[in-house]
Short mmCIF file of C-alpha atoms (C1' of nucleotides) and ligand atoms in Angstrom, two decimals:
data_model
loop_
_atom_site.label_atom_id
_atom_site.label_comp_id
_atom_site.label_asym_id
_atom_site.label_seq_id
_atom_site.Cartn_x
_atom_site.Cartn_y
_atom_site.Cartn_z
CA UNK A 1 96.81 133.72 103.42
CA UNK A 2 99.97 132.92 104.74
CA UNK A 3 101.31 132.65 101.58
CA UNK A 4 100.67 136.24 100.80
CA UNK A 5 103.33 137.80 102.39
CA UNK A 6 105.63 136.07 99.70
CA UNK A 7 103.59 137.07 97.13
CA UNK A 8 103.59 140.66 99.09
CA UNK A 9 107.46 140.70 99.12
CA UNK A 10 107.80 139.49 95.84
CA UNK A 11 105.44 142.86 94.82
CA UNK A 12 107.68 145.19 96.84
CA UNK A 13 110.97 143.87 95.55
CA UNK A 14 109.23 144.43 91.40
CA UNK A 15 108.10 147.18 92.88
CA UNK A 16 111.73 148.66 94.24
CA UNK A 17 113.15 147.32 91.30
CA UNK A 18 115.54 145.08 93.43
CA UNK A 19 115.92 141.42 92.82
CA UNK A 20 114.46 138.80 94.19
CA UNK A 21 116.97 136.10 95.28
CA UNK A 22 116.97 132.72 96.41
CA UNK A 23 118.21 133.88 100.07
CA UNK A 24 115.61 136.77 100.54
CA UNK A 25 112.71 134.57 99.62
CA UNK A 26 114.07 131.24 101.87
CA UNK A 27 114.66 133.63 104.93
CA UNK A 28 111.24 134.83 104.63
CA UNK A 29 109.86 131.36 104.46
CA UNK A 30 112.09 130.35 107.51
CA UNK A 31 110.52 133.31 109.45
CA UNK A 32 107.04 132.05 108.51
CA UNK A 33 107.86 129.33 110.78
CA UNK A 34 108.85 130.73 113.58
CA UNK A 35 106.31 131.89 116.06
CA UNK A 36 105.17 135.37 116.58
CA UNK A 37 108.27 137.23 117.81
CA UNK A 38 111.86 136.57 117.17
CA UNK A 39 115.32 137.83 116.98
CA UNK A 40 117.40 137.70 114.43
CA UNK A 41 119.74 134.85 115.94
CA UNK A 42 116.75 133.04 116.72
CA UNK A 43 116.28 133.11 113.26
CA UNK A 44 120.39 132.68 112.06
CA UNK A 45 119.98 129.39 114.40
CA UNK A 46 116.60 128.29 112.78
CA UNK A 47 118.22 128.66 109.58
CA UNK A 48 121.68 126.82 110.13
CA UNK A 49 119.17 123.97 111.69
CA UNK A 50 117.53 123.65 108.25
CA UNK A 51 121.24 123.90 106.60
CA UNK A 52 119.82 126.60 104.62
CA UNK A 53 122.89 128.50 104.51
CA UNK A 54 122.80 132.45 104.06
CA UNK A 55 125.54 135.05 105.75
CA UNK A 56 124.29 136.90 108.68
CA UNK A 57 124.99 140.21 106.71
CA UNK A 58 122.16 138.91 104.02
CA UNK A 59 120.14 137.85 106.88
CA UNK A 60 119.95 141.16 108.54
CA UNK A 61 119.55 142.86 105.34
CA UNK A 62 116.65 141.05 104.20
CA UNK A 63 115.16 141.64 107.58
CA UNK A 64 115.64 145.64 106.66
CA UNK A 65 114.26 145.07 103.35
CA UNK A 66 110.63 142.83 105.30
CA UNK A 67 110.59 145.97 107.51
CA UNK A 68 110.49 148.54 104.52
CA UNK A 69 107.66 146.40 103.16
CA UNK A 70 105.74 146.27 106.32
CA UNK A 71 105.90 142.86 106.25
CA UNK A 72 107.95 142.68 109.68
CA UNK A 73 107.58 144.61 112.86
CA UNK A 74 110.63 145.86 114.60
CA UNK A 75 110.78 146.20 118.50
CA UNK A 76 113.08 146.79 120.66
CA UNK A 77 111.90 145.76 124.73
CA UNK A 78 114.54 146.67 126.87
CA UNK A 79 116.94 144.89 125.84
CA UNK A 80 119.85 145.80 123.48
CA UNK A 81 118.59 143.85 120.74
CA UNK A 82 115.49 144.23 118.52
CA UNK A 83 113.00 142.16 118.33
CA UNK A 84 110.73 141.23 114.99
CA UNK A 85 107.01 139.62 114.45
CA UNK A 86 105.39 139.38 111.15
CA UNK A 87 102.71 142.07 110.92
CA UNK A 88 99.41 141.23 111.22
CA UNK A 89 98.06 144.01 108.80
CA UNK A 90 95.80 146.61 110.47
CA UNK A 91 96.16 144.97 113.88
CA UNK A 92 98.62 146.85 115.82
CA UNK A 93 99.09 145.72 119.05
CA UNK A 94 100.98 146.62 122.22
CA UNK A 95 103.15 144.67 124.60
CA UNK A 96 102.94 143.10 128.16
CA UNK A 97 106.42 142.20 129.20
CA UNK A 98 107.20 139.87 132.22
CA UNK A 99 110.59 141.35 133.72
CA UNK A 100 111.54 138.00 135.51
CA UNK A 101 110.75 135.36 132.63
CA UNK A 102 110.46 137.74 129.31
CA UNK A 103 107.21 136.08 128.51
CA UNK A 104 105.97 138.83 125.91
CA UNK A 105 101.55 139.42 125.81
CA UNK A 106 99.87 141.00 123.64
CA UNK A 107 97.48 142.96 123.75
CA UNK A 108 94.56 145.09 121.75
CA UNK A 109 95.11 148.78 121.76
CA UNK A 110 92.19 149.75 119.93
CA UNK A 111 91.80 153.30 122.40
CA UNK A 112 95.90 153.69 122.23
CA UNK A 113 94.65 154.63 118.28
CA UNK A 114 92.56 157.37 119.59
CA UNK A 115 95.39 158.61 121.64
CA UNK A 116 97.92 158.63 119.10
CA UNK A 117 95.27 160.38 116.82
CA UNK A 118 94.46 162.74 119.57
CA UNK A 119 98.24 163.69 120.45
CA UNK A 120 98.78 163.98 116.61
CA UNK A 121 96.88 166.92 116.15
CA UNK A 122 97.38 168.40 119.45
CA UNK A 123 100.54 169.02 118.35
CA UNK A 124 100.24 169.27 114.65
CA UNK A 125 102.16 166.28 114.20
CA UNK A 126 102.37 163.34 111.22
CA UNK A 127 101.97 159.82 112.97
CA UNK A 128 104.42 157.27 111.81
CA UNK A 129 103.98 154.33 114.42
CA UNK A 130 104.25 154.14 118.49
CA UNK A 131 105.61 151.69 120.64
CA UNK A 132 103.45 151.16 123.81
CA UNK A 133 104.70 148.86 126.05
CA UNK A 134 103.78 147.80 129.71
CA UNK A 135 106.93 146.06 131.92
CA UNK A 136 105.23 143.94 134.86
CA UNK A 137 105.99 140.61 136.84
CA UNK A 138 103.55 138.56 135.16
CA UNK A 139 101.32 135.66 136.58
CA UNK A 140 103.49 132.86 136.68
CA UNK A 141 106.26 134.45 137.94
CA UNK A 142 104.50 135.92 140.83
CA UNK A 143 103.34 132.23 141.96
CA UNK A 144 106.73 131.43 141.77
CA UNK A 145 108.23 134.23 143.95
CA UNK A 146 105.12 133.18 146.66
CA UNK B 1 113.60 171.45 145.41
CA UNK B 2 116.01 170.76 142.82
CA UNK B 3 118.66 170.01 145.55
CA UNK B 4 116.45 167.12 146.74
CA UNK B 5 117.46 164.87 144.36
CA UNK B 6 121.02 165.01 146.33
CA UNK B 7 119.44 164.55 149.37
CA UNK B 8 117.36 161.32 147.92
CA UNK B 9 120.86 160.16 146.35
CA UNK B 10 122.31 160.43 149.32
CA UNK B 11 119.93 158.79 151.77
CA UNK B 12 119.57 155.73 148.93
CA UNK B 13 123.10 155.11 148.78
CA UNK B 14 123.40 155.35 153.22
CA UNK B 15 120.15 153.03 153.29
CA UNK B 16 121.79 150.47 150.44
CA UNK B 17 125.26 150.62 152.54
CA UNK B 18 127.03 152.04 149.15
CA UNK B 19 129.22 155.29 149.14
CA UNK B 20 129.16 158.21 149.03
CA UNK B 21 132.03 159.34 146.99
CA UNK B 22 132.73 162.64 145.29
CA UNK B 23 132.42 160.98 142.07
CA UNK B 24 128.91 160.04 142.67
CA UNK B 25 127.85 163.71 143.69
CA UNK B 26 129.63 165.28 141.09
CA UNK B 27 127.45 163.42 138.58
CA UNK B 28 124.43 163.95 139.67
CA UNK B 29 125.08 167.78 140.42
CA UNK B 30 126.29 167.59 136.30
CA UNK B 31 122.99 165.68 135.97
CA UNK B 32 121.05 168.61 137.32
CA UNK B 33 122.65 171.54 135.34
CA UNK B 34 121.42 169.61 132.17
CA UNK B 35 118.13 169.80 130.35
CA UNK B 36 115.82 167.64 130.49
CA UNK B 37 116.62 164.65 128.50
CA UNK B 38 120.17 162.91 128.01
CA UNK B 39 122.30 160.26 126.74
CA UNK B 40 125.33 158.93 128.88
CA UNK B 41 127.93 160.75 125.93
CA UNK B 42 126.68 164.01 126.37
CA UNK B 43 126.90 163.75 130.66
CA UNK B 44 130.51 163.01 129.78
CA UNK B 45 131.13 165.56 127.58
CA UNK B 46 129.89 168.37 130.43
CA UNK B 47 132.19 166.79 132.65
CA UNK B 48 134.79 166.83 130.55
CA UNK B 49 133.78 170.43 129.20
CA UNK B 50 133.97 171.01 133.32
CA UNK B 51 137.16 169.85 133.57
CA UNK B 52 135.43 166.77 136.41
CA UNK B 53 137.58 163.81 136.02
CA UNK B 54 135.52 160.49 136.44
CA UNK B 55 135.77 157.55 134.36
CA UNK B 56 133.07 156.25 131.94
CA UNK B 57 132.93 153.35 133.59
CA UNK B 58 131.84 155.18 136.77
CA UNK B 59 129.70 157.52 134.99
CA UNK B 60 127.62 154.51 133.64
CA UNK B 61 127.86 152.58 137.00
CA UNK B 62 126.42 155.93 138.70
CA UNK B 63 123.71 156.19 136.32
CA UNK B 64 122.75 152.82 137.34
CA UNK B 65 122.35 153.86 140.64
CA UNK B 66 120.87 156.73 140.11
CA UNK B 67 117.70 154.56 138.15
CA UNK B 68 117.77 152.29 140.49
CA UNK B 69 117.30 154.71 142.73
CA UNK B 70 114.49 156.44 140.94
CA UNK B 71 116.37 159.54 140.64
CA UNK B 72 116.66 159.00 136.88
CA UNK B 73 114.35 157.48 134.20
CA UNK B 74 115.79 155.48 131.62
CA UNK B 75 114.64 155.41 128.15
CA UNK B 76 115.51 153.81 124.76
CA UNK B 77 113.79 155.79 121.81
CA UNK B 78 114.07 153.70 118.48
CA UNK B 79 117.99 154.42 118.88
CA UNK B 80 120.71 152.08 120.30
CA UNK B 81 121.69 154.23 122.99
CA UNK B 82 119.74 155.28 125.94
CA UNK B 83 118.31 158.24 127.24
CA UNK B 84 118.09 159.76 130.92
CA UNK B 85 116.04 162.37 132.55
CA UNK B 86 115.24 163.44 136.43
CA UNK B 87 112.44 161.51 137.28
CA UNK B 88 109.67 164.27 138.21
CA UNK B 89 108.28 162.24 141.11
CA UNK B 90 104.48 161.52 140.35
CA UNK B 91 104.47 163.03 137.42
CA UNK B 92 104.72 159.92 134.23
CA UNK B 93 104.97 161.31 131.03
CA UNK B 94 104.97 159.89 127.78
CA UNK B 95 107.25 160.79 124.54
CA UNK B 96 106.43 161.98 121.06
CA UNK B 97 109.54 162.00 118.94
CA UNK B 98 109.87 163.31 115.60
CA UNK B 99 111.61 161.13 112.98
CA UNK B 100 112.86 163.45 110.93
CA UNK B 101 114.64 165.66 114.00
CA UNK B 102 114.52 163.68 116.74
CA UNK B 103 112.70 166.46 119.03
CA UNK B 104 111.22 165.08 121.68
CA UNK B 105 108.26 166.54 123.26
CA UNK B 106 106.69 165.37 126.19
CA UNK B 107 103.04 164.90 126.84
CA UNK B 108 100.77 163.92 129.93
CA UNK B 109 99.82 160.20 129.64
CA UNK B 110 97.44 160.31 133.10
CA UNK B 111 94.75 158.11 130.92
CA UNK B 112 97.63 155.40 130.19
CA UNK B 113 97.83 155.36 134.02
CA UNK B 114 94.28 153.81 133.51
CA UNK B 115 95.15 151.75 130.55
CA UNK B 116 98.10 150.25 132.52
CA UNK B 117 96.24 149.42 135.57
CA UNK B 118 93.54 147.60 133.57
CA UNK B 119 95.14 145.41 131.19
CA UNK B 120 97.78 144.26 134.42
CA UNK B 121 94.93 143.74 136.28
CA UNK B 122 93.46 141.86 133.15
CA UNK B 123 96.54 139.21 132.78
CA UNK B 124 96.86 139.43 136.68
CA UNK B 125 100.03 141.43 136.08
CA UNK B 126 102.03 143.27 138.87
CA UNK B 127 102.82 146.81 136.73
CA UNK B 128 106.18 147.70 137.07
CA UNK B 129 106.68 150.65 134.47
CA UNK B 130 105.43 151.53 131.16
CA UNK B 131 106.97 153.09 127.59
CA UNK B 132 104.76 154.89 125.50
CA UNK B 133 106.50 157.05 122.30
CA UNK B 134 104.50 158.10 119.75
CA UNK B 135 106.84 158.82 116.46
CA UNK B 136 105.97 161.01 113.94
CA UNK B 137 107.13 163.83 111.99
CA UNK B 138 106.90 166.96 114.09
CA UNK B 139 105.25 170.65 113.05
CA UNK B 140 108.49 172.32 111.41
CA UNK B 141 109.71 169.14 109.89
CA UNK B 142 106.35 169.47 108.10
CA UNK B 143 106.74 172.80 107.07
CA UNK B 144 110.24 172.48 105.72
CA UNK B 145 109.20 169.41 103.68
CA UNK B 146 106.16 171.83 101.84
"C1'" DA C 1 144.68 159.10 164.61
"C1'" DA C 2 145.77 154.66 162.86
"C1'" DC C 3 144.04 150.35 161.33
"C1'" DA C 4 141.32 146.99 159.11
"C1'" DT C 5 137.72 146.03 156.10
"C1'" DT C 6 135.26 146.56 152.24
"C1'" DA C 7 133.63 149.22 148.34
"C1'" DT C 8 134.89 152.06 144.51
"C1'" DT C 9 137.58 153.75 140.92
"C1'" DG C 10 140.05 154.01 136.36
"C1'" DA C 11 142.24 152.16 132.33
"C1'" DG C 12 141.68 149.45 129.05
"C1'" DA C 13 140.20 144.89 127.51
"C1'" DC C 14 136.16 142.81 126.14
"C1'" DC C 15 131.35 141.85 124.67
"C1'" DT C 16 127.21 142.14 121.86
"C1'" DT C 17 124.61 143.57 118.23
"C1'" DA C 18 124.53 145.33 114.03
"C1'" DT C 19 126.62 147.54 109.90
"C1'" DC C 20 130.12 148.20 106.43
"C1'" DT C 21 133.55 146.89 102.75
"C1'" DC C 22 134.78 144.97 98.64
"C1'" DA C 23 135.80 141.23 95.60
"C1'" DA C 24 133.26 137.47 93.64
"C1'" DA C 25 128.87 135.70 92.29
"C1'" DT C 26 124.28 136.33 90.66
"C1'" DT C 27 120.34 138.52 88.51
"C1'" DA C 28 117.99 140.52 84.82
"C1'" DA C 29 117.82 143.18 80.65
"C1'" DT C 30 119.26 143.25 75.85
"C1'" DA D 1 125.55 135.14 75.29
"C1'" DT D 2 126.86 139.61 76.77
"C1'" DT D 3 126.60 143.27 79.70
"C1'" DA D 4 125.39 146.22 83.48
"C1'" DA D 5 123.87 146.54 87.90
"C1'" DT D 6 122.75 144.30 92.24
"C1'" DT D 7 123.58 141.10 95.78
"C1'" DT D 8 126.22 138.09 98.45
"C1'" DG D 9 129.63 136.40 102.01
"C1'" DA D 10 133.64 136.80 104.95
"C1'" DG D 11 135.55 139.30 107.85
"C1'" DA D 12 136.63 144.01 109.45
"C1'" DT D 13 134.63 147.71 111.90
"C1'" DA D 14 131.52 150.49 114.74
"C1'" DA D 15 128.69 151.81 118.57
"C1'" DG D 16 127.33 151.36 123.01
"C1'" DG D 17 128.02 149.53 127.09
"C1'" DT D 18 130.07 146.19 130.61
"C1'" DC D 19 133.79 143.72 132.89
"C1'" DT D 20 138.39 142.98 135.18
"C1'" DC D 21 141.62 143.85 138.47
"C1'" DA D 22 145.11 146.37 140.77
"C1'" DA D 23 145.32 150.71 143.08
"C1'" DT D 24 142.76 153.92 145.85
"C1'" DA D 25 139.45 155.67 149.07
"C1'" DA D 26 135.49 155.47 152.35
"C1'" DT D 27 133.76 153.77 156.59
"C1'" DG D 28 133.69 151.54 161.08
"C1'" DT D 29 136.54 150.27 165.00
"C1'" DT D 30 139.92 150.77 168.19
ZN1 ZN E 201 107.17 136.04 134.06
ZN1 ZN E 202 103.78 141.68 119.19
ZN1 ZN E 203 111.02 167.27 113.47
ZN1 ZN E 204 110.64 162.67 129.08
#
DNA sequence: AACATTATTGAGACCTTATCTCAAATTAAT
DNA sequence: ATTAATTTGAGATAAGGTCTCAATAATGTT
């Protein structure tokens, strides 16, 4: 199961007719290891740790190439950098995000569906994807300040 | 109504011990003659267009003020620059934004109020703001693509 | 009104993140 | 093996915004 989103990029890539490559397949496996959401130098860092050694032009690249595929999530929180998470398939989710500590929960949006759905044809629009997400001082953090 | 937002600038920056300097006011009075939504190139292009002399570096330095000071909102849309608009007190608004065109339209998001309030209560959250876009592809895109 | 104090400004350097360029290396088809 | 087309890496470049610091201007005090 975890497996399968090799096998899935290996599909797009036949697919797109592009080849499949030693670096796009070891990044992927690098970012199967890393926990839900990352940046990309989290992930240029996790890779020069492993001495798997790939230029941070490929790296971004490939991460274009996981997003085309649906295999990765782009985000960007307010910061001026984007964040990534593989996608769970058919589990979209929206984001709680502490402002002191960056601490990032998710959370279910099963009636944010219905919105989106409902906006959509109020205004005769095609969905593509939404971004929902709720800034907030989070539990911890609040103890702290107290 | 509209000159409020002076006023509000103006009694921040005495309350906050700051300024007041010509090149704050200037700003915002550029601010005001432009529609709704904004990005910090095209503020510097009407002042420039108005022959108003003020550096970038102030411009961006007032904008900060100016969302700190809930004057202006600040969003990022799936771009790496931001965007600005007057802050209609009270009134929270969420974003659908075409990817073909980049329109943006704006739509009434009083149920995310709800949403908002639950899942911070929920993860014992203090809410601090919220992003909601929607992106899709918008009416007349549609149509040209048929 | 002049002074002292402190904040603000502007010009350009700098920073960060990400993308682009192009020659060299690699893939894949024949 | 040969060939054609894609991909890679190194470093240049771009976009957007922030920082630095000397010069200037606002405010409070006399
Ligand atoms: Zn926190
Ligand atoms: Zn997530
Ligand atoms: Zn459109
Ligand atoms: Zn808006």
């Amino acid at each position: 199961m975890q497996n399968s989103f090799v096998q899935e990029f290996d599909r797009f890539l036949q697919e797109k007719k592009l080849r499949r490559t030693p670096e796009r397949f070891k990044i992927l496996t690098e970012i199967k290891k890393i926990d839900r959401h990352f940046e990309a130098d989290d992930l240029i860092l996790h890779l020069q740790r492993e001495k798997i050694i790939v230029s941070r032009a490929t790296v971004y690249r490939t991460l274009s190439l996981l997003e085309e595929s649906n295999i990765l999530r782009k985000f960007r929180f307010d910061e001026n950098h984007f964040h990534y998470e593989l996608h769970p398939k058919n589990s979209h989710h929206a984001h709680l995000v502490c402002v002191k500590c960056g601490t990032i929960i998710e959370f279910d949006d099963q009636e944010l569906e219905e919105l989106q759905a409902r906006i959509c044809r109020e205004y005769r629009c095609l969905p593509v994807k939404r971004t929902v997400e709720i800034y907030g001082v989070c539990a911890k953090c609040r103890k702290k300040e107290n």
